[in-house]
Amino acid sequence: MTTSIRRSPRTATRAAVAVAIAVGSTTALTGTAAAHTNGDAVTVAPLVKGLYQSSYSERNNVLWTTSAVGRPPVVSSSLLKVDAKTLKVKQTITPPVTDAATGALEAVYGVAVDDEHNTVWTTNTRNNTVAVYSQRTGKHLATLPNVNHAREIVVDERHDTVWASAFTDGTLVAFDSRTLKEKKRVTVAGSGPTGLTVNEKTGTAYAADLNGDQVIEVTARSAAPRLIPAGDGPISIALSRNGRTAYTANQTGGDVSVIDLRKGRVTKSVPTGAGALSVAADDRTGNLVVVNRTAADATVVDPRRGTVVRTVATGANPNHVTIADGTAYVVDKSGTGLDGADQLHRFRVTR
């Protein structure tokens, strides 16, 4: 999920709950290089090889990140629990083995936190599944099948729903976050849903359709999805705080689209950089952060004025951004950290 954190009152009450780090099936990562801050006031910390996405837990004040290295059989993959303040790894969780002969793991790629149920969900793209882990213990709770090329995942805590995008099927799949059972499946023929976001007030889910240059909107009551034009190659999506505007990072266009959801049209297109790959919205300022993979930077955008506020240099191949409480967290796939590790970058959306 690539939006600012919008937690329910119940979750906010639990944010200060202390969490014990379990031992047993999980191990702590040792030898991680210390974080450092550069001249742009960006704190950088090397984590592990193969970083993909991150998601912030307000309840536990940690950042969950995923990593996977190589093509199948993938034998190196981990779900990391990272201290949001120090950027040090508190816990390393290895996904279950799926093939004892090769040592292949149920490798993790997309990630989203459910603070209401104290779980973390992942997409296991190579295995066409999604998985659920305990935030408290790191225990693998379930693997849920039939999400072909599962790419991203987003949690709607208010409606106890988790949405996953099945890219090759053109499908959005909804699960019950309490029972862990599938409860809805919506397919748009020929589409390629990638990034996801949800309006927790209404329960409406939105997906960026990379194949169709559009946004797929699925409401709780609609019989069929609504299709809304977007930019060129939309791959990630975020919502404004009031839920009236969507923003897509357009990989082909190298820009971000500002979309009026009521009118169903793009109102602004703001160039951000080559290979725009991920977008998140800051609820405090209304600004956006767009990660530009080819340009190797992150762009802060004022969507109301349609202007670039700031450009922040990152490592090569930045891959994903999460915003929490006015702070942006960007993971890269640069391989420039200790022992070839990819890096986590942290900076304030406004200086």
CSV table of C-alpha atoms in Angstrom, one decimal:
chain,number,residue,atom,x,y,z
A,1,MET,CA,0.0,0.0,0.0
A,2,THR,CA,1.4,3.4,-1.0
A,3,THR,CA,-0.7,5.9,0.8
A,4,SER,CA,-0.4,7.7,4.1
A,5,ILE,CA,-1.6,5.7,7.1
A,6,ARG,CA,-5.3,6.2,7.8
A,7,ARG,CA,-6.0,4.3,11.0
A,8,SER,CA,-9.3,3.8,12.8
A,9,PRO,CA,-9.8,5.2,16.3
A,10,ARG,CA,-9.5,1.7,17.7
A,11,THR,CA,-6.1,1.2,16.1
A,12,ALA,CA,-4.8,4.6,17.2
A,13,THR,CA,-5.6,3.6,20.8
A,14,ARG,CA,-3.4,0.6,20.5
A,15,ALA,CA,-0.5,2.4,18.9
A,16,ALA,CA,1.5,2.6,22.1
A,17,VAL,CA,1.2,-1.1,22.9
A,18,ALA,CA,4.6,-2.6,23.6
A,19,VAL,CA,5.5,-5.6,21.4
A,20,ALA,CA,7.8,-8.4,22.4
A,21,ILE,CA,10.1,-9.8,19.8
A,22,ALA,CA,9.6,-13.5,19.6
A,23,VAL,CA,12.4,-16.1,19.2
A,24,GLY,CA,12.2,-19.5,17.7
A,25,SER,CA,11.2,-19.6,14.0
A,26,THR,CA,12.5,-16.0,13.5
A,27,THR,CA,16.1,-14.7,13.9
A,28,ALA,CA,17.5,-11.3,14.4
A,29,LEU,CA,19.6,-9.8,11.6
A,30,THR,CA,23.1,-9.0,12.9
A,31,GLY,CA,25.9,-7.0,11.3
A,32,THR,CA,23.7,-4.4,9.7
A,33,ALA,CA,25.6,-1.2,8.9
A,34,ALA,CA,24.4,1.9,10.8
A,35,ALA,CA,22.1,4.4,9.2
A,36,HIS,CA,23.7,7.7,8.2
A,37,THR,CA,22.2,11.1,7.1
A,38,ASN,CA,23.4,13.0,4.0
A,39,GLY,CA,23.3,16.6,3.1
A,40,ASP,CA,19.7,16.5,1.9
A,41,ALA,CA,18.6,15.4,5.4
A,42,VAL,CA,17.9,11.9,4.1
A,43,THR,CA,18.7,9.1,6.5
A,44,VAL,CA,20.0,6.0,4.6
A,45,ALA,CA,20.3,2.5,6.0
A,46,PRO,CA,21.4,-0.7,4.2
A,47,LEU,CA,19.1,-3.6,4.9
A,48,VAL,CA,19.3,-6.7,2.8
A,49,LYS,CA,19.5,-7.7,-0.9
A,50,GLY,CA,16.3,-7.8,-3.0
A,51,LEU,CA,14.1,-5.1,-1.3
A,52,TYR,CA,10.7,-4.6,-2.9
A,53,GLN,CA,8.1,-2.8,-0.8
A,54,SER,CA,7.4,-1.5,2.7
A,55,SER,CA,4.4,-0.8,5.0
A,56,TYR,CA,4.3,1.1,8.3
A,57,SER,CA,2.7,-0.2,11.5
A,58,GLU,CA,1.4,2.6,13.7
A,59,ARG,CA,0.5,0.2,16.4
A,60,ASN,CA,4.0,-1.1,16.7
A,61,ASN,CA,6.0,1.9,15.2
A,62,VAL,CA,7.8,-0.4,12.8
A,63,LEU,CA,8.3,-0.6,9.1
A,64,TRP,CA,7.7,-4.0,7.5
A,65,THR,CA,9.8,-4.6,4.3
A,66,THR,CA,9.9,-7.5,1.9
A,67,SER,CA,12.9,-8.9,0.0
A,68,ALA,CA,13.4,-11.6,-2.6
A,69,VAL,CA,16.4,-12.4,-4.7
A,70,GLY,CA,16.5,-14.0,-8.1
A,71,ARG,CA,14.1,-16.1,-10.2
A,72,PRO,CA,12.5,-19.4,-9.2
A,73,PRO,CA,13.5,-21.3,-7.4
A,74,VAL,CA,13.8,-18.3,-5.0
A,75,VAL,CA,15.9,-19.5,-2.0
A,76,SER,CA,16.6,-16.0,-0.5
A,77,SER,CA,13.6,-14.1,0.7
A,78,SER,CA,12.7,-12.4,4.0
A,79,LEU,CA,10.1,-10.2,5.8
A,80,LEU,CA,11.9,-7.6,7.9
A,81,LYS,CA,10.6,-5.8,10.9
A,82,VAL,CA,12.5,-2.5,11.0
A,83,ASP,CA,12.5,0.1,13.8
A,84,ALA,CA,11.0,3.2,12.3
A,85,LYS,CA,13.2,5.5,14.5
A,86,THR,CA,16.6,3.9,14.2
A,87,LEU,CA,16.1,2.0,10.9
A,88,LYS,CA,17.7,-1.1,12.5
A,89,VAL,CA,16.3,-4.5,11.8
A,90,LYS,CA,14.5,-5.9,14.8
A,91,GLN,CA,13.4,-9.2,13.4
A,92,THR,CA,14.0,-11.3,10.2
A,93,ILE,CA,11.3,-13.7,9.2
A,94,THR,CA,12.0,-16.4,6.6
A,95,PRO,CA,9.0,-17.5,4.6
A,96,PRO,CA,8.0,-21.2,4.5
A,97,VAL,CA,9.8,-23.6,2.2
A,98,THR,CA,7.6,-24.7,-0.7
A,99,ASP,CA,10.0,-27.3,-2.3
A,100,ALA,CA,12.4,-29.2,0.0
A,101,ALA,CA,14.3,-30.5,-3.0
A,102,THR,CA,15.4,-27.0,-4.2
A,103,GLY,CA,15.0,-25.1,-1.0
A,104,ALA,CA,12.5,-22.7,-2.7
A,105,LEU,CA,10.7,-20.3,-0.4
A,106,GLU,CA,7.3,-18.8,-0.5
A,107,ALA,CA,9.1,-15.5,-1.5
A,108,VAL,CA,7.5,-12.2,-0.4
A,109,TYR,CA,7.1,-9.1,-2.6
A,110,GLY,CA,4.2,-6.8,-1.8
A,111,VAL,CA,3.3,-6.0,1.8
A,112,ALA,CA,0.5,-4.3,3.9
A,113,VAL,CA,-0.1,-4.0,7.6
A,114,ASP,CA,-3.3,-4.7,9.4
A,115,ASP,CA,-2.9,-3.0,12.8
A,116,GLU,CA,-6.5,-3.9,13.8
A,117,HIS,CA,-5.7,-7.6,13.9
A,118,ASN,CA,-1.9,-7.1,14.4
A,119,THR,CA,-1.0,-9.0,11.3
A,120,VAL,CA,1.0,-8.3,8.2
A,121,TRP,CA,0.0,-9.5,4.7
A,122,THR,CA,2.3,-10.2,1.8
A,123,THR,CA,2.0,-11.1,-1.9
A,124,ASN,CA,3.9,-14.2,-2.9
A,125,THR,CA,4.1,-13.3,-6.6
A,126,ARG,CA,6.0,-16.4,-7.8
A,127,ASN,CA,3.6,-18.7,-6.0
A,128,ASN,CA,0.4,-17.0,-7.0
A,129,THR,CA,-0.6,-16.6,-3.4
A,130,VAL,CA,-0.9,-14.2,-0.5
A,131,ALA,CA,0.3,-14.9,3.0
A,132,VAL,CA,-0.5,-13.6,6.5
A,133,TYR,CA,1.9,-13.3,9.4
A,134,SER,CA,1.6,-12.3,13.0
A,135,GLN,CA,3.2,-8.9,13.8
A,136,ARG,CA,3.7,-9.9,17.4
A,137,THR,CA,5.5,-13.2,16.9
A,138,GLY,CA,6.3,-13.3,13.2
A,139,LYS,CA,4.5,-16.6,12.9
A,140,HIS,CA,3.2,-17.6,9.4
A,141,LEU,CA,-0.5,-17.8,9.9
A,142,ALA,CA,-1.9,-18.7,6.5
A,143,THR,CA,-1.2,-18.9,2.7
A,144,LEU,CA,-4.2,-18.1,0.6
A,145,PRO,CA,-4.2,-19.4,-3.0
A,146,ASN,CA,-5.5,-18.4,-6.5
A,147,VAL,CA,-4.1,-14.9,-6.8
A,148,ASN,CA,-2.2,-15.2,-10.1
A,149,HIS,CA,0.9,-13.1,-10.2
A,150,ALA,CA,-0.1,-11.4,-6.9
A,151,ARG,CA,1.5,-8.0,-7.0
A,152,GLU,CA,0.2,-5.6,-4.4
A,153,ILE,CA,-2.0,-5.8,-1.3
A,154,VAL,CA,-3.9,-3.2,0.7
A,155,VAL,CA,-5.8,-3.4,4.0
A,156,ASP,CA,-9.2,-1.8,4.8
A,157,GLU,CA,-9.3,-2.1,8.6
A,158,ARG,CA,-12.7,-0.5,8.9
A,159,HIS,CA,-14.4,-3.1,6.8
A,160,ASP,CA,-12.2,-6.0,7.8
A,161,THR,CA,-11.1,-6.5,4.2
A,162,VAL,CA,-7.8,-7.1,2.4
A,163,TRP,CA,-7.5,-6.5,-1.4
A,164,ALA,CA,-4.9,-8.1,-3.6
A,165,SER,CA,-4.2,-7.5,-7.3
A,166,ALA,CA,-3.8,-10.6,-9.5
A,167,PHE,CA,-1.9,-9.1,-12.5
A,168,THR,CA,-2.2,-11.9,-15.0
A,169,ASP,CA,-5.9,-12.5,-14.4
A,170,GLY,CA,-6.9,-8.9,-14.5
A,171,THR,CA,-8.5,-9.6,-11.1
A,172,LEU,CA,-8.9,-7.9,-7.7
A,173,VAL,CA,-9.4,-10.4,-4.9
A,174,ALA,CA,-10.8,-9.5,-1.5
A,175,PHE,CA,-10.3,-11.5,1.7
A,176,ASP,CA,-11.9,-11.3,5.1
A,177,SER,CA,-9.1,-10.1,7.5
A,178,ARG,CA,-10.8,-11.9,10.5
A,179,THR,CA,-11.5,-15.3,9.0
A,180,LEU,CA,-8.8,-15.2,6.3
A,181,LYS,CA,-11.3,-16.4,3.7
A,182,GLU,CA,-11.8,-15.1,0.2
A,183,LYS,CA,-15.1,-13.1,-0.1
A,184,LYS,CA,-15.0,-11.3,-3.4
A,185,ARG,CA,-13.4,-11.5,-6.8
A,186,VAL,CA,-13.7,-8.9,-9.6
A,187,THR,CA,-12.2,-9.3,-13.0
A,188,VAL,CA,-11.7,-6.8,-15.8
A,189,ALA,CA,-10.9,-8.6,-19.0
A,190,GLY,CA,-7.6,-7.6,-20.6
A,191,SER,CA,-6.5,-5.5,-17.6
A,192,GLY,CA,-3.3,-5.7,-15.6
A,193,PRO,CA,-4.0,-4.4,-12.1
A,194,THR,CA,-0.9,-3.4,-10.2
A,195,GLY,CA,-1.0,-0.8,-7.4
A,196,LEU,CA,-3.8,-0.7,-5.0
A,197,THR,CA,-5.4,1.8,-2.5
A,198,VAL,CA,-8.7,1.9,-0.6
A,199,ASN,CA,-11.0,4.5,0.8
A,200,GLU,CA,-11.7,3.2,4.3
A,201,LYS,CA,-14.7,5.5,4.7
A,202,THR,CA,-16.6,3.9,1.9
A,203,GLY,CA,-14.9,0.6,1.4
A,204,THR,CA,-14.2,1.4,-2.3
A,205,ALA,CA,-11.0,-0.1,-3.7
A,206,TYR,CA,-9.0,1.4,-6.5
A,207,ALA,CA,-6.4,-0.3,-8.7
A,208,ALA,CA,-3.9,1.1,-11.3
A,209,ASP,CA,-4.4,-0.8,-14.5
A,210,LEU,CA,-1.0,-0.9,-16.3
A,211,ASN,CA,-2.4,-2.5,-19.4
A,212,GLY,CA,-5.4,-0.3,-19.9
A,213,ASP,CA,-4.1,3.1,-18.8
A,214,GLN,CA,-6.9,3.5,-16.4
A,215,VAL,CA,-8.1,3.1,-12.8
A,216,ILE,CA,-10.4,0.3,-11.8
A,217,GLU,CA,-12.9,1.3,-9.1
A,218,VAL,CA,-14.8,-1.3,-7.1
A,219,THR,CA,-17.4,-0.2,-4.7
A,220,ALA,CA,-19.2,-2.3,-2.1
A,221,ARG,CA,-22.5,-2.2,-3.8
A,222,SER,CA,-21.7,-1.9,-7.6
A,223,ALA,CA,-22.4,-4.9,-9.8
A,224,ALA,CA,-19.6,-4.0,-12.1
A,225,PRO,CA,-16.3,-2.0,-11.7
A,226,ARG,CA,-16.1,1.5,-13.0
A,227,LEU,CA,-13.2,2.3,-15.3
A,228,ILE,CA,-11.6,5.8,-15.1
A,229,PRO,CA,-8.9,7.2,-17.5
A,230,ALA,CA,-5.4,7.7,-16.1
A,231,GLY,CA,-2.0,8.5,-17.5
A,232,ASP,CA,0.4,6.5,-19.7
A,233,GLY,CA,1.4,3.3,-17.9
A,234,PRO,CA,-0.2,3.7,-14.4
A,235,ILE,CA,1.5,1.3,-12.0
A,236,SER,CA,0.9,2.8,-8.5
A,237,ILE,CA,-2.0,4.7,-7.0
A,238,ALA,CA,-2.8,6.8,-3.9
A,239,LEU,CA,-5.8,8.8,-2.7
A,240,SER,CA,-6.3,12.2,-1.2
A,241,ARG,CA,-7.3,12.4,2.4
A,242,ASN,CA,-10.9,13.2,1.5
A,243,GLY,CA,-11.0,10.4,-1.0
A,244,ARG,CA,-12.2,12.6,-3.9
A,245,THR,CA,-8.9,12.5,-5.8
A,246,ALA,CA,-6.7,9.7,-7.0
A,247,TYR,CA,-3.1,9.9,-8.0
A,248,THR,CA,-1.3,7.5,-10.3
A,249,ALA,CA,2.4,7.2,-10.9
A,250,ASN,CA,2.8,6.5,-14.6
A,251,GLN,CA,5.8,4.4,-15.5
A,252,THR,CA,5.7,5.1,-19.2
A,253,GLY,CA,4.8,8.7,-19.0
A,254,GLY,CA,7.3,9.6,-16.2
A,255,ASP,CA,4.7,11.7,-14.4
A,256,VAL,CA,1.8,11.6,-11.9
A,257,SER,CA,-1.8,12.0,-12.9
A,258,VAL,CA,-4.3,13.9,-10.7
A,259,ILE,CA,-7.7,12.3,-11.2
A,260,ASP,CA,-11.1,13.8,-10.2
A,261,LEU,CA,-13.0,10.7,-9.1
A,262,ARG,CA,-16.4,12.3,-9.3
A,263,LYS,CA,-15.9,13.6,-12.8
A,264,GLY,CA,-13.9,10.6,-13.8
A,265,ARG,CA,-11.1,12.5,-15.6
A,266,VAL,CA,-7.5,13.5,-15.3
A,267,THR,CA,-7.3,17.2,-14.3
A,268,LYS,CA,-3.5,17.6,-14.1
A,269,SER,CA,-0.3,15.7,-15.2
A,270,VAL,CA,2.9,16.6,-13.4
A,271,PRO,CA,6.2,15.4,-14.8
A,272,THR,CA,8.3,13.8,-12.0
A,273,GLY,CA,11.0,11.7,-13.7
A,274,ALA,CA,11.8,8.7,-15.8
A,275,GLY,CA,10.3,5.5,-14.7
A,276,ALA,CA,7.8,6.8,-12.1
A,277,LEU,CA,7.0,3.6,-10.2
A,278,SER,CA,5.4,4.4,-6.8
A,279,VAL,CA,3.3,7.2,-5.3
A,280,ALA,CA,2.1,8.0,-1.8
A,281,ALA,CA,0.1,10.8,-0.4
A,282,ASP,CA,0.9,12.8,2.7
A,283,ASP,CA,-2.3,13.4,4.7
A,284,ARG,CA,-0.7,16.3,6.7
A,285,THR,CA,0.3,18.5,3.7
A,286,GLY,CA,-1.7,17.0,0.9
A,287,ASN,CA,1.6,16.6,-1.0
A,288,LEU,CA,2.7,13.5,-2.9
A,289,VAL,CA,6.0,11.6,-3.1
A,290,VAL,CA,6.7,9.9,-6.4
A,291,VAL,CA,9.6,7.4,-6.7
A,292,ASN,CA,11.2,7.5,-10.1
A,293,ARG,CA,13.2,4.3,-10.7
A,294,THR,CA,15.1,5.2,-13.8
A,295,ALA,CA,15.8,8.8,-12.7
A,296,ALA,CA,17.0,7.5,-9.3
A,297,ASP,CA,15.2,10.0,-7.2
A,298,ALA,CA,12.0,10.8,-5.4
A,299,THR,CA,9.9,13.9,-6.3
A,300,VAL,CA,7.7,15.8,-3.8
A,301,VAL,CA,4.7,17.2,-5.7
A,302,ASP,CA,2.0,19.7,-4.7
A,303,PRO,CA,-1.0,18.2,-6.6
A,304,ARG,CA,-3.2,21.2,-6.1
A,305,ARG,CA,-0.8,23.6,-7.9
A,306,GLY,CA,0.5,20.9,-10.1
A,307,THR,CA,4.1,21.8,-9.2
A,308,VAL,CA,7.3,20.0,-8.1
A,309,VAL,CA,8.2,21.0,-4.5
A,310,ARG,CA,11.4,19.1,-4.1
A,311,THR,CA,13.5,16.4,-5.7
A,312,VAL,CA,15.4,14.0,-3.4
A,313,ALA,CA,18.3,11.9,-4.7
A,314,THR,CA,18.0,8.2,-3.7
A,315,GLY,CA,20.1,5.2,-4.5
A,316,ALA,CA,19.9,3.6,-7.9
A,317,ASN,CA,16.6,1.9,-8.7
A,318,PRO,CA,14.3,3.2,-6.0
A,319,ASN,CA,11.3,0.8,-5.9
A,320,HIS,CA,8.6,1.9,-3.4
A,321,VAL,CA,7.5,4.7,-1.1
A,322,THR,CA,5.4,4.7,2.1
A,323,ILE,CA,4.5,7.8,4.0
A,324,ALA,CA,3.7,7.9,7.8
A,325,ASP,CA,3.2,11.0,9.9
A,326,GLY,CA,4.9,13.2,7.3
A,327,THR,CA,7.9,11.0,6.9
A,328,ALA,CA,8.6,9.2,3.6
A,329,TYR,CA,10.3,5.8,3.5
A,330,VAL,CA,11.8,4.7,0.2
A,331,VAL,CA,13.3,1.3,-0.5
A,332,ASP,CA,15.8,1.0,-3.4
A,333,LYS,CA,17.3,-1.9,-5.3
A,334,SER,CA,20.7,-0.3,-5.7
A,335,GLY,CA,22.8,-3.1,-4.1
A,336,THR,CA,25.2,-0.4,-2.8
A,337,GLY,CA,25.0,-1.2,0.9
A,338,LEU,CA,27.1,-3.5,3.0
A,339,ASP,CA,27.7,-6.8,1.2
A,340,GLY,CA,25.6,-5.6,-1.7
A,341,ALA,CA,22.5,-4.8,0.4
A,342,ASP,CA,19.7,-2.6,-0.9
A,343,GLN,CA,18.9,0.5,1.1
A,344,LEU,CA,16.1,2.2,3.0
A,345,HIS,CA,15.9,6.0,2.8
A,346,ARG,CA,13.9,8.2,5.2
A,347,PHE,CA,13.1,11.9,4.8
A,348,ARG,CA,10.5,14.5,5.9
A,349,VAL,CA,8.0,15.3,3.1
A,350,THR,CA,8.5,19.0,4.0
A,351,ARG,CA,11.7,20.6,5.3
